[in-house]
Amino acid sequence: SALILFVPQTILSKLNLKEFLSEYGKFIGITFLISSAFLVVTIITYFSNKISRRKIINQTKSTILKEINQLGFHEKALLREFYINGKDALQLPFDNDTVVALVNKHILYQASSTGFTYLHGVYFTYAITEFAKENLTLEAIDLPSNPTEEDKNRILNERPVWAKEKSRIEDRFNSRW
């Protein structure tokens, strides 16, 4: 509608649209006004959503940084499991309070929609969020960079009960083969 309304008369004559414009011009004008209004509303909505998303992302990042500095004993022990196992994703018990707390704090996320049922519970694959991984230091989870034997024993003894049980069962399973 904008092209028909605003294109020079010579081009309209060459395209045989001059009569069409004179006959339906009032409808084309109304169509142009309505479509322009929709376009303006769409643009405003797009930028409003973009600003809102940016604000939510910044608030979430700020919350993650605050929560990393206030991790509890059990949360630190769970996060150490990623370093102990040397993996970016681990199977964790989905109904564990610590797992749920770290998911709600946006430090962990469920990386898989399918879980596994073992004798010792139901496990889903979880991973550390990218922003949390970038800002999570060894000191934040009480993991020394050069651990002594005493540090290693302390860390292994502080592992969550479910992690010890899972390791014990996996060791038994692997030793039979």
mmCIF file with all atom_site columns, N, CA and C in Angstrom, residues 70-132:
data_model
loop_
_atom_site.group_PDB
_atom_site.id
_atom_site.type_symbol
_atom_site.label_atom_id
_atom_site.label_alt_id
_atom_site.label_comp_id
_atom_site.label_asym_id
_atom_site.label_entity_id
_atom_site.label_seq_id
_atom_site.pdbx_PDB_ins_code
_atom_site.Cartn_x
_atom_site.Cartn_y
_atom_site.Cartn_z
_atom_site.occupancy
_atom_site.B_iso_or_equiv
_atom_site.pdbx_formal_charge
_atom_site.auth_seq_id
_atom_site.auth_comp_id
_atom_site.auth_asym_id
_atom_site.auth_atom_id
_atom_site.pdbx_PDB_model_num
ATOM 1   N N  . GLN A 1 70  ? 27.717 -17.232 48.622 1.00 0.00 ? 70  GLN A N  1
ATOM 2   C CA . GLN A 1 70  ? 27.008 -17.640 49.832 1.00 0.00 ? 70  GLN A CA 1
ATOM 3   C C  . GLN A 1 70  ? 26.636 -19.126 49.810 1.00 0.00 ? 70  GLN A C  1
ATOM 4   N N  . LEU A 1 71  ? 27.428 -19.938 49.137 1.00 0.00 ? 71  LEU A N  1
ATOM 5   C CA . LEU A 1 71  ? 27.141 -21.370 49.051 1.00 0.00 ? 71  LEU A CA 1
ATOM 6   C C  . LEU A 1 71  ? 27.254 -22.034 50.416 1.00 0.00 ? 71  LEU A C  1
ATOM 7   N N  . GLY A 1 72  ? 26.344 -22.975 50.663 1.00 0.00 ? 72  GLY A N  1
ATOM 8   C CA . GLY A 1 72  ? 26.385 -23.735 51.902 1.00 0.00 ? 72  GLY A CA 1
ATOM 9   C C  . GLY A 1 72  ? 27.299 -24.946 51.766 1.00 0.00 ? 72  GLY A C  1
ATOM 10  N N  . PHE A 1 73  ? 27.486 -25.648 52.887 1.00 0.00 ? 73  PHE A N  1
ATOM 11  C CA . PHE A 1 73  ? 28.375 -26.815 52.939 1.00 0.00 ? 73  PHE A CA 1
ATOM 12  C C  . PHE A 1 73  ? 27.953 -27.868 51.915 1.00 0.00 ? 73  PHE A C  1
ATOM 13  N N  . HIS A 1 74  ? 26.674 -28.219 51.889 1.00 0.00 ? 74  HIS A N  1
ATOM 14  C CA . HIS A 1 74  ? 26.186 -29.267 50.987 1.00 0.00 ? 74  HIS A CA 1
ATOM 15  C C  . HIS A 1 74  ? 26.257 -28.838 49.524 1.00 0.00 ? 74  HIS A C  1
ATOM 16  N N  . GLU A 1 75  ? 26.007 -27.557 49.262 1.00 0.00 ? 75  GLU A N  1
ATOM 17  C CA . GLU A 1 75  ? 26.086 -27.046 47.891 1.00 0.00 ? 75  GLU A CA 1
ATOM 18  C C  . GLU A 1 75  ? 27.529 -27.100 47.383 1.00 0.00 ? 75  GLU A C  1
ATOM 19  N N  . LYS A 1 76  ? 28.469 -26.747 48.226 1.00 0.00 ? 76  LYS A N  1
ATOM 20  C CA . LYS A 1 76  ? 29.883 -26.813 47.841 1.00 0.00 ? 76  LYS A CA 1
ATOM 21  C C  . LYS A 1 76  ? 30.283 -28.255 47.561 1.00 0.00 ? 76  LYS A C  1
ATOM 22  N N  . ALA A 1 77  ? 29.819 -29.169 48.433 1.00 0.00 ? 77  ALA A N  1
ATOM 23  C CA . ALA A 1 77  ? 30.161 -30.589 48.257 1.00 0.00 ? 77  ALA A CA 1
ATOM 24  C C  . ALA A 1 77  ? 29.600 -31.113 46.937 1.00 0.00 ? 77  ALA A C  1
ATOM 25  N N  . LEU A 1 78  ? 28.385 -30.711 46.588 1.00 0.00 ? 78  LEU A N  1
ATOM 26  C CA . LEU A 1 78  ? 27.786 -31.159 45.327 1.00 0.00 ? 78  LEU A CA 1
ATOM 27  C C  . LEU A 1 78  ? 28.554 -30.597 44.134 1.00 0.00 ? 78  LEU A C  1
ATOM 28  N N  . LEU A 1 79  ? 28.894 -29.326 44.174 1.00 0.00 ? 79  LEU A N  1
ATOM 29  C CA . LEU A 1 79  ? 29.616 -28.713 43.051 1.00 0.00 ? 79  LEU A CA 1
ATOM 30  C C  . LEU A 1 79  ? 31.029 -29.297 42.900 1.00 0.00 ? 79  LEU A C  1
ATOM 31  N N  . ARG A 1 80  ? 31.620 -29.731 44.005 1.00 0.00 ? 80  ARG A N  1
ATOM 32  C CA . ARG A 1 80  ? 32.943 -30.375 43.920 1.00 0.00 ? 80  ARG A CA 1
ATOM 33  C C  . ARG A 1 80  ? 32.870 -31.674 43.133 1.00 0.00 ? 80  ARG A C  1
ATOM 34  N N  . GLU A 1 81  ? 31.702 -32.310 43.106 1.00 0.00 ? 81  GLU A N  1
ATOM 35  C CA . GLU A 1 81  ? 31.541 -33.572 42.369 1.00 0.00 ? 81  GLU A CA 1
ATOM 36  C C  . GLU A 1 81  ? 31.885 -33.401 40.886 1.00 0.00 ? 81  GLU A C  1
ATOM 37  N N  . PHE A 1 82  ? 31.584 -32.241 40.322 1.00 0.00 ? 82  PHE A N  1
ATOM 38  C CA . PHE A 1 82  ? 31.912 -31.990 38.922 1.00 0.00 ? 82  PHE A CA 1
ATOM 39  C C  . PHE A 1 82  ? 33.424 -32.012 38.721 1.00 0.00 ? 82  PHE A C  1
ATOM 40  N N  . TYR A 1 83  ? 34.165 -31.463 39.692 1.00 0.00 ? 83  TYR A N  1
ATOM 41  C CA . TYR A 1 83  ? 35.625 -31.432 39.597 1.00 0.00 ? 83  TYR A CA 1
ATOM 42  C C  . TYR A 1 83  ? 36.226 -32.799 39.930 1.00 0.00 ? 83  TYR A C  1
ATOM 43  N N  . ILE A 1 84  ? 35.656 -33.473 40.931 1.00 0.00 ? 84  ILE A N  1
ATOM 44  C CA . ILE A 1 84  ? 36.150 -34.804 41.311 1.00 0.00 ? 84  ILE A CA 1
ATOM 45  C C  . ILE A 1 84  ? 36.011 -35.769 40.143 1.00 0.00 ? 84  ILE A C  1
ATOM 46  N N  . ASN A 1 85  ? 34.869 -35.711 39.459 1.00 0.00 ? 85  ASN A N  1
ATOM 47  C CA . ASN A 1 85  ? 34.621 -36.611 38.331 1.00 0.00 ? 85  ASN A CA 1
ATOM 48  C C  . ASN A 1 85  ? 35.206 -36.103 37.028 1.00 0.00 ? 85  ASN A C  1
ATOM 49  N N  . GLY A 1 86  ? 35.618 -34.850 36.991 1.00 0.00 ? 86  GLY A N  1
ATOM 50  C CA . GLY A 1 86  ? 36.206 -34.273 35.784 1.00 0.00 ? 86  GLY A CA 1
ATOM 51  C C  . GLY A 1 86  ? 35.229 -34.196 34.617 1.00 0.00 ? 86  GLY A C  1
ATOM 52  N N  . LYS A 1 87  ? 33.957 -33.901 34.918 1.00 0.00 ? 87  LYS A N  1
ATOM 53  C CA . LYS A 1 87  ? 32.929 -33.860 33.878 1.00 0.00 ? 87  LYS A CA 1
ATOM 54  C C  . LYS A 1 87  ? 32.171 -32.542 33.925 1.00 0.00 ? 87  LYS A C  1
ATOM 55  N N  . ASP A 1 88  ? 31.637 -32.173 32.767 1.00 0.00 ? 88  ASP A N  1
ATOM 56  C CA . ASP A 1 88  ? 30.799 -30.979 32.693 1.00 0.00 ? 88  ASP A CA 1
ATOM 57  C C  . ASP A 1 88  ? 29.352 -31.278 33.040 1.00 0.00 ? 88  ASP A C  1
ATOM 58  N N  . ALA A 1 89  ? 28.943 -32.536 32.925 1.00 0.00 ? 89  ALA A N  1
ATOM 59  C CA . ALA A 1 89  ? 27.571 -32.942 33.235 1.00 0.00 ? 89  ALA A CA 1
ATOM 60  C C  . ALA A 1 89  ? 27.617 -34.220 34.071 1.00 0.00 ? 89  ALA A C  1
ATOM 61  N N  . LEU A 1 90  ? 26.751 -34.265 35.077 1.00 0.00 ? 90  LEU A N  1
ATOM 62  C CA . LEU A 1 90  ? 26.691 -35.427 35.962 1.00 0.00 ? 90  LEU A CA 1
ATOM 63  C C  . LEU A 1 90  ? 25.249 -35.857 36.162 1.00 0.00 ? 90  LEU A C  1
ATOM 64  N N  . GLN A 1 91  ? 25.081 -37.130 36.447 1.00 0.00 ? 91  GLN A N  1
ATOM 65  C CA . GLN A 1 91  ? 23.768 -37.622 36.824 1.00 0.00 ? 91  GLN A CA 1
ATOM 66  C C  . GLN A 1 91  ? 23.602 -37.379 38.316 1.00 0.00 ? 91  GLN A C  1
ATOM 67  N N  . LEU A 1 92  ? 22.601 -36.557 38.650 1.00 0.00 ? 92  LEU A N  1
ATOM 68  C CA . LEU A 1 92  ? 22.339 -36.189 40.034 1.00 0.00 ? 92  LEU A CA 1
ATOM 69  C C  . LEU A 1 92  ? 20.913 -36.578 40.396 1.00 0.00 ? 92  LEU A C  1
ATOM 70  N N  . PRO A 1 93  ? 20.655 -36.870 41.673 1.00 0.00 ? 93  PRO A N  1
ATOM 71  C CA . PRO A 1 93  ? 19.292 -37.211 42.080 1.00 0.00 ? 93  PRO A CA 1
ATOM 72  C C  . PRO A 1 93  ? 18.379 -35.990 41.952 1.00 0.00 ? 93  PRO A C  1
ATOM 73  N N  . PHE A 1 94  ? 17.325 -36.126 41.160 1.00 0.00 ? 94  PHE A N  1
ATOM 74  C CA . PHE A 1 94  ? 16.486 -34.963 40.872 1.00 0.00 ? 94  PHE A CA 1
ATOM 75  C C  . PHE A 1 94  ? 15.664 -34.519 42.069 1.00 0.00 ? 94  PHE A C  1
ATOM 76  N N  . ASP A 1 95  ? 15.468 -35.375 43.052 1.00 0.00 ? 95  ASP A N  1
ATOM 77  C CA . ASP A 1 95  ? 14.660 -35.009 44.209 1.00 0.00 ? 95  ASP A CA 1
ATOM 78  C C  . ASP A 1 95  ? 15.509 -34.611 45.415 1.00 0.00 ? 95  ASP A C  1
ATOM 79  N N  . ASN A 1 96  ? 16.798 -34.428 45.229 1.00 0.00 ? 96  ASN A N  1
ATOM 80  C CA . ASN A 1 96  ? 17.698 -34.021 46.291 1.00 0.00 ? 96  ASN A CA 1
ATOM 81  C C  . ASN A 1 96  ? 17.519 -32.525 46.554 1.00 0.00 ? 96  ASN A C  1
ATOM 82  N N  . ASP A 1 97  ? 17.419 -32.154 47.830 1.00 0.00 ? 97  ASP A N  1
ATOM 83  C CA . ASP A 1 97  ? 17.200 -30.749 48.200 1.00 0.00 ? 97  ASP A CA 1
ATOM 84  C C  . ASP A 1 97  ? 18.303 -29.828 47.700 1.00 0.00 ? 97  ASP A C  1
ATOM 85  N N  . THR A 1 98  ? 19.534 -30.291 47.762 1.00 0.00 ? 98  THR A N  1
ATOM 86  C CA . THR A 1 98  ? 20.659 -29.465 47.331 1.00 0.00 ? 98  THR A CA 1
ATOM 87  C C  . THR A 1 98  ? 20.630 -29.248 45.824 1.00 0.00 ? 98  THR A C  1
ATOM 88  N N  . VAL A 1 99  ? 20.300 -30.277 45.069 1.00 0.00 ? 99  VAL A N  1
ATOM 89  C CA . VAL A 1 99  ? 20.197 -30.153 43.611 1.00 0.00 ? 99  VAL A CA 1
ATOM 90  C C  . VAL A 1 99  ? 19.102 -29.150 43.265 1.00 0.00 ? 99  VAL A C  1
ATOM 91  N N  . VAL A 1 100 ? 17.954 -29.286 43.903 1.00 0.00 ? 100 VAL A N  1
ATOM 92  C CA . VAL A 1 100 ? 16.832 -28.375 43.646 1.00 0.00 ? 100 VAL A CA 1
ATOM 93  C C  . VAL A 1 100 ? 17.217 -26.938 43.993 1.00 0.00 ? 100 VAL A C  1
ATOM 94  N N  . ALA A 1 101 ? 17.914 -26.755 45.119 1.00 0.00 ? 101 ALA A N  1
ATOM 95  C CA . ALA A 1 101 ? 18.332 -25.405 45.527 1.00 0.00 ? 101 ALA A CA 1
ATOM 96  C C  . ALA A 1 101 ? 19.275 -24.787 44.499 1.00 0.00 ? 101 ALA A C  1
ATOM 97  N N  . LEU A 1 102 ? 20.237 -25.560 44.004 1.00 0.00 ? 102 LEU A N  1
ATOM 98  C CA . LEU A 1 102 ? 21.182 -25.023 43.017 1.00 0.00 ? 102 LEU A CA 1
ATOM 99  C C  . LEU A 1 102 ? 20.511 -24.756 41.671 1.00 0.00 ? 102 LEU A C  1
ATOM 100 N N  . VAL A 1 103 ? 19.500 -25.532 41.319 1.00 0.00 ? 103 VAL A N  1
ATOM 101 C CA . VAL A 1 103 ? 18.734 -25.247 40.095 1.00 0.00 ? 103 VAL A CA 1
ATOM 102 C C  . VAL A 1 103 ? 17.963 -23.943 40.271 1.00 0.00 ? 103 VAL A C  1
ATOM 103 N N  . ASN A 1 104 ? 17.331 -23.763 41.423 1.00 0.00 ? 104 ASN A N  1
ATOM 104 C CA . ASN A 1 104 ? 16.562 -22.542 41.675 1.00 0.00 ? 104 ASN A CA 1
ATOM 105 C C  . ASN A 1 104 ? 17.448 -21.303 41.750 1.00 0.00 ? 104 ASN A C  1
ATOM 106 N N  . LYS A 1 105 ? 18.713 -21.492 42.101 1.00 0.00 ? 105 LYS A N  1
ATOM 107 C CA . LYS A 1 105 ? 19.665 -20.380 42.151 1.00 0.00 ? 105 LYS A CA 1
ATOM 108 C C  . LYS A 1 105 ? 20.317 -20.137 40.797 1.00 0.00 ? 105 LYS A C  1
ATOM 109 N N  . HIS A 1 106 ? 19.929 -20.906 39.781 1.00 0.00 ? 106 HIS A N  1
ATOM 110 C CA . HIS A 1 106 ? 20.452 -20.797 38.405 1.00 0.00 ? 106 HIS A CA 1
ATOM 111 C C  . HIS A 1 106 ? 21.938 -21.132 38.315 1.00 0.00 ? 106 HIS A C  1
ATOM 112 N N  . ILE A 1 107 ? 22.413 -21.968 39.238 1.00 0.00 ? 107 ILE A N  1
ATOM 113 C CA . ILE A 1 107 ? 23.799 -22.418 39.179 1.00 0.00 ? 107 ILE A CA 1
ATOM 114 C C  . ILE A 1 107 ? 23.875 -23.734 38.412 1.00 0.00 ? 107 ILE A C  1
ATOM 115 N N  . LEU A 1 108 ? 22.868 -24.575 38.567 1.00 0.00 ? 108 LEU A N  1
ATOM 116 C CA . LEU A 1 108 ? 22.752 -25.818 37.806 1.00 0.00 ? 108 LEU A CA 1
ATOM 117 C C  . LEU A 1 108 ? 21.534 -25.758 36.908 1.00 0.00 ? 108 LEU A C  1
ATOM 118 N N  . TYR A 1 109 ? 21.557 -26.538 35.837 1.00 0.00 ? 109 TYR A N  1
ATOM 119 C CA . TYR A 1 109 ? 20.372 -26.714 35.009 1.00 0.00 ? 109 TYR A CA 1
ATOM 120 C C  . TYR A 1 109 ? 20.273 -28.171 34.586 1.00 0.00 ? 109 TYR A C  1
ATOM 121 N N  . GLN A 1 110 ? 19.044 -28.599 34.360 1.00 0.00 ? 110 GLN A N  1
ATOM 122 C CA . GLN A 1 110 ? 18.820 -29.977 33.932 1.00 0.00 ? 110 GLN A CA 1
ATOM 123 C C  . GLN A 1 110 ? 19.167 -30.078 32.460 1.00 0.00 ? 110 GLN A C  1
ATOM 124 N N  . ALA A 1 111 ? 20.204 -30.851 32.151 1.00 0.00 ? 111 ALA A N  1
ATOM 125 C CA . ALA A 1 111 ? 20.734 -30.920 30.792 1.00 0.00 ? 111 ALA A CA 1
ATOM 126 C C  . ALA A 1 111 ? 20.038 -31.970 29.936 1.00 0.00 ? 111 ALA A C  1
ATOM 127 N N  . SER A 1 112 ? 19.231 -32.815 30.552 1.00 0.00 ? 112 SER A N  1
ATOM 128 C CA . SER A 1 112 ? 18.558 -33.867 29.802 1.00 0.00 ? 112 SER A CA 1
ATOM 129 C C  . SER A 1 112 ? 17.137 -34.024 30.324 1.00 0.00 ? 112 SER A C  1
ATOM 130 N N  . SER A 1 113 ? 16.226 -34.317 29.429 1.00 0.00 ? 113 SER A N  1
ATOM 131 C CA . SER A 1 113 ? 14.835 -34.485 29.848 1.00 0.00 ? 113 SER A CA 1
ATOM 132 C C  . SER A 1 113 ? 14.520 -35.931 30.212 1.00 0.00 ? 113 SER A C  1
ATOM 133 N N  . THR A 1 114 ? 15.475 -36.813 30.039 1.00 0.00 ? 114 THR A N  1
ATOM 134 C CA . THR A 1 114 ? 15.268 -38.208 30.420 1.00 0.00 ? 114 THR A CA 1
ATOM 135 C C  . THR A 1 114 ? 16.159 -38.544 31.598 1.00 0.00 ? 114 THR A C  1
ATOM 136 N N  . GLY A 1 115 ? 15.613 -39.346 32.498 1.00 0.00 ? 115 GLY A N  1
ATOM 137 C CA . GLY A 1 115 ? 16.353 -39.726 33.679 1.00 0.00 ? 115 GLY A CA 1
ATOM 138 C C  . GLY A 1 115 ? 16.630 -41.217 33.695 1.00 0.00 ? 115 GLY A C  1
ATOM 139 N N  . PHE A 1 116 ? 17.371 -41.640 34.694 1.00 0.00 ? 116 PHE A N  1
ATOM 140 C CA . PHE A 1 116 ? 17.733 -43.037 34.848 1.00 0.00 ? 116 PHE A CA 1
ATOM 141 C C  . PHE A 1 116 ? 17.337 -43.479 36.245 1.00 0.00 ? 116 PHE A C  1
ATOM 142 N N  . THR A 1 117 ? 16.790 -44.669 36.340 1.00 0.00 ? 117 THR A N  1
ATOM 143 C CA . THR A 1 117 ? 16.406 -45.218 37.630 1.00 0.00 ? 117 THR A CA 1
ATOM 144 C C  . THR A 1 117 ? 17.419 -46.278 38.027 1.00 0.00 ? 117 THR A C  1
ATOM 145 N N  . TYR A 1 118 ? 18.006 -46.078 39.181 1.00 0.00 ? 118 TYR A N  1
ATOM 146 C CA . TYR A 1 118 ? 18.951 -47.028 39.735 1.00 0.00 ? 118 TYR A CA 1
ATOM 147 C C  . TYR A 1 118 ? 18.361 -47.567 41.031 1.00 0.00 ? 118 TYR A C  1
ATOM 148 N N  . LEU A 1 119 ? 19.043 -48.506 41.619 1.00 0.00 ? 119 LEU A N  1
ATOM 149 C CA . LEU A 1 119 ? 18.593 -49.049 42.902 1.00 0.00 ? 119 LEU A CA 1
ATOM 150 C C  . LEU A 1 119 ? 18.578 -47.967 43.981 1.00 0.00 ? 119 LEU A C  1
ATOM 151 N N  . HIS A 1 120 ? 19.447 -47.004 43.864 1.00 0.00 ? 120 HIS A N  1
ATOM 152 C CA . HIS A 1 120 ? 19.586 -45.959 44.876 1.00 0.00 ? 120 HIS A CA 1
ATOM 153 C C  . HIS A 1 120 ? 18.882 -44.653 44.494 1.00 0.00 ? 120 HIS A C  1
ATOM 154 N N  . GLY A 1 121 ? 18.003 -44.662 43.500 1.00 0.00 ? 121 GLY A N  1
ATOM 155 C CA . GLY A 1 121 ? 17.217 -43.473 43.195 1.00 0.00 ? 121 GLY A CA 1
ATOM 156 C C  . GLY A 1 121 ? 17.104 -43.161 41.719 1.00 0.00 ? 121 GLY A C  1
ATOM 157 N N  . VAL A 1 122 ? 16.397 -42.065 41.432 1.00 0.00 ? 122 VAL A N  1
ATOM 158 C CA . VAL A 1 122 ? 16.193 -41.595 40.066 1.00 0.00 ? 122 VAL A CA 1
ATOM 159 C C  . VAL A 1 122 ? 17.132 -40.417 39.825 1.00 0.00 ? 122 VAL A C  1
ATOM 160 N N  . TYR A 1 123 ? 17.882 -40.491 38.734 1.00 0.00 ? 123 TYR A N  1
ATOM 161 C CA . TYR A 1 123 ? 18.896 -39.491 38.422 1.00 0.00 ? 123 TYR A CA 1
ATOM 162 C C  . TYR A 1 123 ? 18.633 -38.865 37.058 1.00 0.00 ? 123 TYR A C  1
ATOM 163 N N  . PHE A 1 124 ? 18.856 -37.560 36.979 1.00 0.00 ? 124 PHE A N  1
ATOM 164 C CA . PHE A 1 124 ? 18.809 -36.825 35.721 1.00 0.00 ? 124 PHE A CA 1
ATOM 165 C C  . PHE A 1 124 ? 20.183 -36.189 35.510 1.00 0.00 ? 124 PHE A C  1
ATOM 166 N N  . THR A 1 125 ? 20.477 -35.859 34.275 1.00 0.00 ? 125 THR A N  1
ATOM 167 C CA . THR A 1 125 ? 21.755 -35.232 33.967 1.00 0.00 ? 125 THR A CA 1
ATOM 168 C C  . THR A 1 125 ? 21.649 -33.727 34.210 1.00 0.00 ? 125 THR A C  1
ATOM 169 N N  . TYR A 1 126 ? 22.570 -33.212 34.997 1.00 0.00 ? 126 TYR A N  1
ATOM 170 C CA . TYR A 1 126 ? 22.639 -31.786 35.309 1.00 0.00 ? 126 TYR A CA 1
ATOM 171 C C  . TYR A 1 126 ? 24.014 -31.258 34.928 1.00 0.00 ? 126 TYR A C  1
ATOM 172 N N  . ALA A 1 127 ? 24.060 -29.954 34.638 1.00 0.00 ? 127 ALA A N  1
ATOM 173 C CA . ALA A 1 127 ? 25.319 -29.284 34.321 1.00 0.00 ? 127 ALA A CA 1
ATOM 174 C C  . ALA A 1 127 ? 25.330 -27.921 34.994 1.00 0.00 ? 127 ALA A C  1
ATOM 175 N N  . ILE A 1 128 ? 26.516 -27.372 35.149 1.00 0.00 ? 128 ILE A N  1
ATOM 176 C CA . ILE A 1 128 ? 26.664 -26.031 35.712 1.00 0.00 ? 128 ILE A CA 1
ATOM 177 C C  . ILE A 1 128 ? 26.391 -25.028 34.601 1.00 0.00 ? 128 ILE A C  1
ATOM 178 N N  . THR A 1 129 ? 25.598 -23.989 34.890 1.00 0.00 ? 129 THR A N  1
ATOM 179 C CA . THR A 1 129 ? 25.308 -22.983 33.875 1.00 0.00 ? 129 THR A CA 1
ATOM 180 C C  . THR A 1 129 ? 26.609 -22.304 33.446 1.00 0.00 ? 129 THR A C  1
ATOM 181 N N  . GLU A 1 130 ? 26.635 -21.827 32.239 1.00 0.00 ? 130 GLU A N  1
ATOM 182 C CA . GLU A 1 130 ? 27.854 -21.245 31.667 1.00 0.00 ? 130 GLU A CA 1
ATOM 183 C C  . GLU A 1 130 ? 28.341 -20.053 32.491 1.00 0.00 ? 130 GLU A C  1
ATOM 184 N N  . PHE A 1 131 ? 27.432 -19.165 32.891 1.00 0.00 ? 131 PHE A N  1
ATOM 185 C CA . PHE A 1 131 ? 27.837 -17.990 33.659 1.00 0.00 ? 131 PHE A CA 1
ATOM 186 C C  . PHE A 1 131 ? 28.371 -18.396 35.029 1.00 0.00 ? 131 PHE A C  1
ATOM 187 N N  . ALA A 1 132 ? 27.721 -19.382 35.658 1.00 0.00 ? 132 ALA A N  1
ATOM 188 C CA . ALA A 1 132 ? 28.192 -19.848 36.966 1.00 0.00 ? 132 ALA A CA 1
ATOM 189 C C  . ALA A 1 132 ? 29.559 -20.516 36.831 1.00 0.00 ? 132 ALA A C  1
#
